[in-house]
Short mmCIF file of C-alpha atoms in Angstrom, two decimals:
data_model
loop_
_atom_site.label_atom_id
_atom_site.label_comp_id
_atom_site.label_asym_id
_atom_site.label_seq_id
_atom_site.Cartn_x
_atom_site.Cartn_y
_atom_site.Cartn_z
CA UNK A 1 -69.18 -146.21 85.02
CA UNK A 2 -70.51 -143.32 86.86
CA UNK A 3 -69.64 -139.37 85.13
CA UNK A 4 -66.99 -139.96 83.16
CA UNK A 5 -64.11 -137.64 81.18
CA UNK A 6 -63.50 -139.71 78.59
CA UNK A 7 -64.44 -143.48 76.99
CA UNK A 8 -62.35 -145.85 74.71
CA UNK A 9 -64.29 -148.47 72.00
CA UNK A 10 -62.41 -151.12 72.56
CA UNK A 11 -62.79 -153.28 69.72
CA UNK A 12 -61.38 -155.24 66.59
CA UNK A 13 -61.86 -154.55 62.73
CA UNK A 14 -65.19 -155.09 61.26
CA UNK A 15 -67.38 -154.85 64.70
CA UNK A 16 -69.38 -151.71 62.96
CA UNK A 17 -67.39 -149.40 65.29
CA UNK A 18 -67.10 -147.13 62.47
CA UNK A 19 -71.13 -146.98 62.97
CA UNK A 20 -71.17 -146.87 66.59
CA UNK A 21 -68.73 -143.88 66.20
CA UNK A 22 -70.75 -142.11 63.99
CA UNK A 23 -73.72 -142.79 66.16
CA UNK A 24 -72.07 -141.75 69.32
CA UNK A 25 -70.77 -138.30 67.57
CA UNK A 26 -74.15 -137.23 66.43
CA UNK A 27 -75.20 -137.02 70.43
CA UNK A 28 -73.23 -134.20 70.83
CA UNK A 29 -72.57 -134.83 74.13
CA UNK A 30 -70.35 -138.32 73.85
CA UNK A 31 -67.31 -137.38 71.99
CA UNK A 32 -66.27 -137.89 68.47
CA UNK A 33 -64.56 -141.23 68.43
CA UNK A 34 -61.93 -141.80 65.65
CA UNK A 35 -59.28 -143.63 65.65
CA UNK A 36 -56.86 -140.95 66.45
CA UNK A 37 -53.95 -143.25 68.05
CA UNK A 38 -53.67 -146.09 65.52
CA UNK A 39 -49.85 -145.57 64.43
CA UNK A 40 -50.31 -145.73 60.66
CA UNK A 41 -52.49 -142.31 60.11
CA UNK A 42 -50.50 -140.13 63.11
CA UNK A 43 -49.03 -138.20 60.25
CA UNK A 44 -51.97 -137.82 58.49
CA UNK A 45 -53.49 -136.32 62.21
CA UNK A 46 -50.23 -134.15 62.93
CA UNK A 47 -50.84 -132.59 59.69
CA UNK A 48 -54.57 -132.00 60.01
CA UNK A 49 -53.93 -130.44 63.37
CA UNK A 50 -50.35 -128.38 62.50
CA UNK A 51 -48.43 -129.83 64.95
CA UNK A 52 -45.62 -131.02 62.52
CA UNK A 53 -42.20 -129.72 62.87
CA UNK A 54 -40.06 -128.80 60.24
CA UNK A 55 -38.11 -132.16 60.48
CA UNK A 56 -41.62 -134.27 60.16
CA UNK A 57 -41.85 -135.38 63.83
CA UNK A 58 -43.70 -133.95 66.52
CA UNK A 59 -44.24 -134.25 70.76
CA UNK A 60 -46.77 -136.62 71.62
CA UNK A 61 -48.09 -134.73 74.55
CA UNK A 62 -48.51 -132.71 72.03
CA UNK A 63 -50.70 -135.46 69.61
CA UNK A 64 -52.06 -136.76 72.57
CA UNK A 65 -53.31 -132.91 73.61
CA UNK A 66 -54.80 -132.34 69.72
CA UNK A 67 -56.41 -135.72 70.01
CA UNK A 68 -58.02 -134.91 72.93
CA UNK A 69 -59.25 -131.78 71.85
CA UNK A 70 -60.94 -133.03 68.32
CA UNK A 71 -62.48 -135.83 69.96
CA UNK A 72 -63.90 -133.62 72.51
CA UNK A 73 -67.79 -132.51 72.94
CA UNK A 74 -68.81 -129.35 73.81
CA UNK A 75 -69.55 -130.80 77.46
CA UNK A 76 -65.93 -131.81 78.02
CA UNK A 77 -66.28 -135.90 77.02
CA UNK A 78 -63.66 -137.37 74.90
CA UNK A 79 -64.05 -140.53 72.88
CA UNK A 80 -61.62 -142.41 70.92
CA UNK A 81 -61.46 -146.10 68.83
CA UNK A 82 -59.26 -148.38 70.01
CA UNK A 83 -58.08 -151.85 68.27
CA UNK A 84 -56.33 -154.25 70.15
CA UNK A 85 -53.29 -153.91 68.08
CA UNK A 86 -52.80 -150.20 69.16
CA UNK A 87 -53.13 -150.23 72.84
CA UNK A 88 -49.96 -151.37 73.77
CA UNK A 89 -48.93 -148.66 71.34
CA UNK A 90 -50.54 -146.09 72.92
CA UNK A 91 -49.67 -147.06 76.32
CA UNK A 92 -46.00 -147.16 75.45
CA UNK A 93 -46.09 -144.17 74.07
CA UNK A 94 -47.93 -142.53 77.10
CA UNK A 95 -45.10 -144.25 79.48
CA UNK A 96 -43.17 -141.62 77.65
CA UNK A 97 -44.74 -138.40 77.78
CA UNK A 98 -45.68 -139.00 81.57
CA UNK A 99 -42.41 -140.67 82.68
CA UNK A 100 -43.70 -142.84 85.00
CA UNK A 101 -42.39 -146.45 84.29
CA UNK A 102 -44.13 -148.02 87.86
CA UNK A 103 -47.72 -146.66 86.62
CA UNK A 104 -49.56 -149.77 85.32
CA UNK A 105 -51.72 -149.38 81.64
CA UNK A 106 -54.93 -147.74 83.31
CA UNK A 107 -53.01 -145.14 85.21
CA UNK A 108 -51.53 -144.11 82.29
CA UNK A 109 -55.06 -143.87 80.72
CA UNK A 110 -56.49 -141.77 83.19
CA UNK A 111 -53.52 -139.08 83.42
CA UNK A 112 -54.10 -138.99 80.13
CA UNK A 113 -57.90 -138.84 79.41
CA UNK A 114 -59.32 -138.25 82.91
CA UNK A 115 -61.54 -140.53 84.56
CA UNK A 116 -61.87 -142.94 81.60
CA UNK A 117 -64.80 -145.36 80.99
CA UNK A 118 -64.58 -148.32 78.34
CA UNK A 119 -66.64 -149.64 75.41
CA UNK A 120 -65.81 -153.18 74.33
CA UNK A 121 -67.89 -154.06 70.99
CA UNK A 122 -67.21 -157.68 69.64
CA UNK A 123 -69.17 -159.78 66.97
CA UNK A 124 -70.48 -163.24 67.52
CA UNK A 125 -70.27 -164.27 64.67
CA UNK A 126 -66.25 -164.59 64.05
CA UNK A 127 -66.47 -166.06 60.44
CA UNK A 128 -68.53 -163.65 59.08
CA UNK A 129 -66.25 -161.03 60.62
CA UNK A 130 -63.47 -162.44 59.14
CA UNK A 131 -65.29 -162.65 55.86
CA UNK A 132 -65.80 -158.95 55.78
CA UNK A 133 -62.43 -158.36 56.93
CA UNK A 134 -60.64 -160.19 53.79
CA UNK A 135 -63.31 -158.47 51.16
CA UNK A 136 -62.42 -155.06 52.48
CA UNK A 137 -58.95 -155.19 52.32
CA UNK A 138 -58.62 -157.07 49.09
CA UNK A 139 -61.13 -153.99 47.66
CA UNK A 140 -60.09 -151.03 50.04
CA UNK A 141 -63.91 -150.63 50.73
CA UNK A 142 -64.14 -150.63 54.85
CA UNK A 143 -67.32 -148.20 54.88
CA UNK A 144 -69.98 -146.31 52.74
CA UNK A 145 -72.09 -143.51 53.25
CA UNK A 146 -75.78 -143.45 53.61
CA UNK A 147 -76.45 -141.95 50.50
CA UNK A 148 -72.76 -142.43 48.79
CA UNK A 149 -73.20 -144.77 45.64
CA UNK A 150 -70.93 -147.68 45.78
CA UNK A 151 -67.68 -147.63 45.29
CA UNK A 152 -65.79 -149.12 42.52
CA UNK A 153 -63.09 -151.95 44.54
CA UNK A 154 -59.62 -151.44 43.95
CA UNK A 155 -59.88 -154.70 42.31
CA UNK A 156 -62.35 -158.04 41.95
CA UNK A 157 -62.51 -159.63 45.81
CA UNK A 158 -61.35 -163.61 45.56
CA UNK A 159 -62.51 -166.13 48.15
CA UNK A 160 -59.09 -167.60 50.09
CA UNK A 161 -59.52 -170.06 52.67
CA UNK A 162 -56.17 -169.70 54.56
CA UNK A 163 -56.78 -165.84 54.61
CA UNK A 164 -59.98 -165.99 56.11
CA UNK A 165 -58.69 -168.96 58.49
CA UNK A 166 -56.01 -166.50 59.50
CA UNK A 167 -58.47 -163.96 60.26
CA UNK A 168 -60.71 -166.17 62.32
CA UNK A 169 -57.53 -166.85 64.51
CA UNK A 170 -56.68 -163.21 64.93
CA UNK A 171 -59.86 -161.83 65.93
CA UNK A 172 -60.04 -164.81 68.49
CA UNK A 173 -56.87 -163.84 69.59
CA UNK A 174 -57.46 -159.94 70.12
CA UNK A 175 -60.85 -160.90 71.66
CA UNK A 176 -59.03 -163.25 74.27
CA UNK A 177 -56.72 -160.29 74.75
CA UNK A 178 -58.81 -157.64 75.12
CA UNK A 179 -61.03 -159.98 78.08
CA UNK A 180 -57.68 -160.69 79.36
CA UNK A 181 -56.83 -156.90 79.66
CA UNK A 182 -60.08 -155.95 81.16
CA UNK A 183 -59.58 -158.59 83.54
CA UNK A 184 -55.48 -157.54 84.58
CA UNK A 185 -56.33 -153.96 85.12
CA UNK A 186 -59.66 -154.40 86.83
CA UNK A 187 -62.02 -153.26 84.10
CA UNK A 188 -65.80 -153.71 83.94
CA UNK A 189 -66.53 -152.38 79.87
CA UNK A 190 -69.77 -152.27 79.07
CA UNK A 191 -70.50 -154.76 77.13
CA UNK A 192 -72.06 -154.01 73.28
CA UNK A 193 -72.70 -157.18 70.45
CA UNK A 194 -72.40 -156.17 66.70
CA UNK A 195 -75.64 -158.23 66.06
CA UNK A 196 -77.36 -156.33 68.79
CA UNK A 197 -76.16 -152.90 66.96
CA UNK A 198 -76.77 -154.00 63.88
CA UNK A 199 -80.05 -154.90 64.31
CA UNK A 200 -81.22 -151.27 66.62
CA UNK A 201 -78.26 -149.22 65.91
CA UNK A 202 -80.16 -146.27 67.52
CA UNK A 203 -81.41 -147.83 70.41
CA UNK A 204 -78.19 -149.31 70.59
CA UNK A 205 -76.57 -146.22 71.08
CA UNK A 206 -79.02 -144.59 73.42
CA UNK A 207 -78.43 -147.77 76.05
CA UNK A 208 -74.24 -146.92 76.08
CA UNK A 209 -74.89 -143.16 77.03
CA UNK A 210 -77.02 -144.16 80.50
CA UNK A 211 -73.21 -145.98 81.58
CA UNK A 212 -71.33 -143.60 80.62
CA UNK A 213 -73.13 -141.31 83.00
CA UNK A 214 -74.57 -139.18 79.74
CA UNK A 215 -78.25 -137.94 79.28
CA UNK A 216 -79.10 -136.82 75.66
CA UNK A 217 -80.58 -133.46 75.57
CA UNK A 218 -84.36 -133.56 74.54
CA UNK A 219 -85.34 -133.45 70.98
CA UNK A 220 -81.97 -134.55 70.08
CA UNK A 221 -81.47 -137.50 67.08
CA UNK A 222 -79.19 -139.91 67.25
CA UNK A 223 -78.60 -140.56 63.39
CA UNK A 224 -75.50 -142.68 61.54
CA UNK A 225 -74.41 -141.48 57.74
CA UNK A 226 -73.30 -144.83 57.45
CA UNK A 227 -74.73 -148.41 55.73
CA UNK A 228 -74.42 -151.82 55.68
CA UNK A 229 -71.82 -153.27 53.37
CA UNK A 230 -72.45 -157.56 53.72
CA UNK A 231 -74.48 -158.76 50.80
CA UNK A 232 -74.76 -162.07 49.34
CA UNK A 233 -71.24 -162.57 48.27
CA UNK A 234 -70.45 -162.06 51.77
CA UNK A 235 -72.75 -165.50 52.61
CA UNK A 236 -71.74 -167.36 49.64
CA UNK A 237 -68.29 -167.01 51.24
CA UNK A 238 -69.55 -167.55 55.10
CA UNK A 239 -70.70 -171.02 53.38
CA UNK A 240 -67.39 -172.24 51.12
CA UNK A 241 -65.52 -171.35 54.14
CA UNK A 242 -67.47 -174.33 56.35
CA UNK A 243 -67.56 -176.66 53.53
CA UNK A 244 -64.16 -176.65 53.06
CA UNK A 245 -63.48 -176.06 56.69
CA UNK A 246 -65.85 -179.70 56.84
CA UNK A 247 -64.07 -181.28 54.24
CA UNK A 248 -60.64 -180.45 55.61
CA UNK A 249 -61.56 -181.70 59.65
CA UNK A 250 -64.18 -184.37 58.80
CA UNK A 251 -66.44 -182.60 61.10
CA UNK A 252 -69.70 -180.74 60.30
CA UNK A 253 -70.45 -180.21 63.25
CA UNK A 254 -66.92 -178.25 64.88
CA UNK A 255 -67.48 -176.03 62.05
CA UNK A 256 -70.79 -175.36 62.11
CA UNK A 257 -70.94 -174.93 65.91
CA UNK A 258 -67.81 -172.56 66.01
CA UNK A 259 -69.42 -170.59 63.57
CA UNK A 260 -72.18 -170.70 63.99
#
């Protein structure tokens, strides 16, 4: 990617972006990637930043120059989360402020962010990504804090096999989209596997910043406040999911291998 201004995570829910954020923030010199652009909290951001007018609206060139300046390091790099779902949000929105209705997706990007580079972190493992998915919005538990005790759910998590199924199919879908995307605009992202973070999430993190053109300054940590939420009920799940997936095709083995 050479210097860059900016980089996007390009991702889908339940990747550990919210770890890889964290990780990337406490560089210091890599931005502090949120997800500032996904439609449902831009109130909640307006507010935090003031830009609200009286009526309850505000200019996005506006949002878009708040955003860029909370998710900004000290060196000038600006980071931001992105889920498939919200791109072609953003990038409509963008067409807008900039007015330029010939400028493809990454041109709209880069007058936006600079010279931009991209993150794209998928899992492997769909099903259990799916799994984790349908717990944490059944209990409104998406994250937890190193130290934080756990949380109570918002209520009891139940096992359903057409929710989960669902799931599978839309992170499949948003996975095919995103390639697709990198592919119609030209885009190399570097590459990062939630297995591969999961397992070194520090090392992990040190490998993105040599793309991104990004040197971390001696002595500093690289440190996440964040923890691992899948425990067994997450596997017990992972496993009545292929059984009845099996049971339902005939086939142990197009489960097991799609899965796997």
């Amino acid at each position: 990617m050479g210097h860059i201004d900016s980089y996007l995570i390009c991702t889908t829910p339940r990747t550990g972006s919210t770890l890889l954020c964290d990780l990337m923030a406490s560089t210091t010199i890599a931005g502090r990637p949120e997800s500032y652009f996904r439609e449902p909290d831009e109130q909640l951001w307006a507010a935090r930043w003031d830009i609200v007018r009286s009526d309850g609206d505000f200019e996005y060139s506006e949002f878009v120059r708040a955003a860029v300046s909370a998710g900004r390091t000290d060196n000038g790099v600006f980071a931001a989360r992105i889920m498939w779902g919200t791109l072609d949000y953003l990038v409509e929105r963008l067409g807008r402020v900039h007015a330029a209705p010939a400028a493809g997706d990454l041109d709209l990007l880069k007058l936006a962010f600079g010279h931009t580079g991209f993150v794209y972190l998928h899992r492997d493992d769909v099903l259990a990504q799916a799994v984790s998915w349908h717990r944490a919005e059944q209990t409104d538990v998406w994250h937890l804090a190193d130290r934080e005790e756990s949380k109570q759910p918002e209520q009891e998590p139940r096992f359903d096999f057409d929710e989960i199924h669902k799931l599978v199919q839309t992170i499949e879908a948003h996975n095919s989209a995103w390639r697709a995307w990198f592919a119609s605009v030209g885009i190399q992202p570097h590459t990062v596997r939630y297995e591969d973070l999961d397992a070194d999430p520090v090392g992990l993190a040190r490998e993105i910043l040599d793309p991104l053109g990004l040197e971390l300054p001696p002595g500093r940590l690289i440190e996440s406040r964040h923890r691992r939420l899948a425990d067994e009920l997450n596997a017990q799940w992972i496993d009545h999911y292929r059984a009845e997936l099996e049971r339902s095709t005939g086939s142990s083995e197009s489960g097991k291998d799609r899965f796997a």
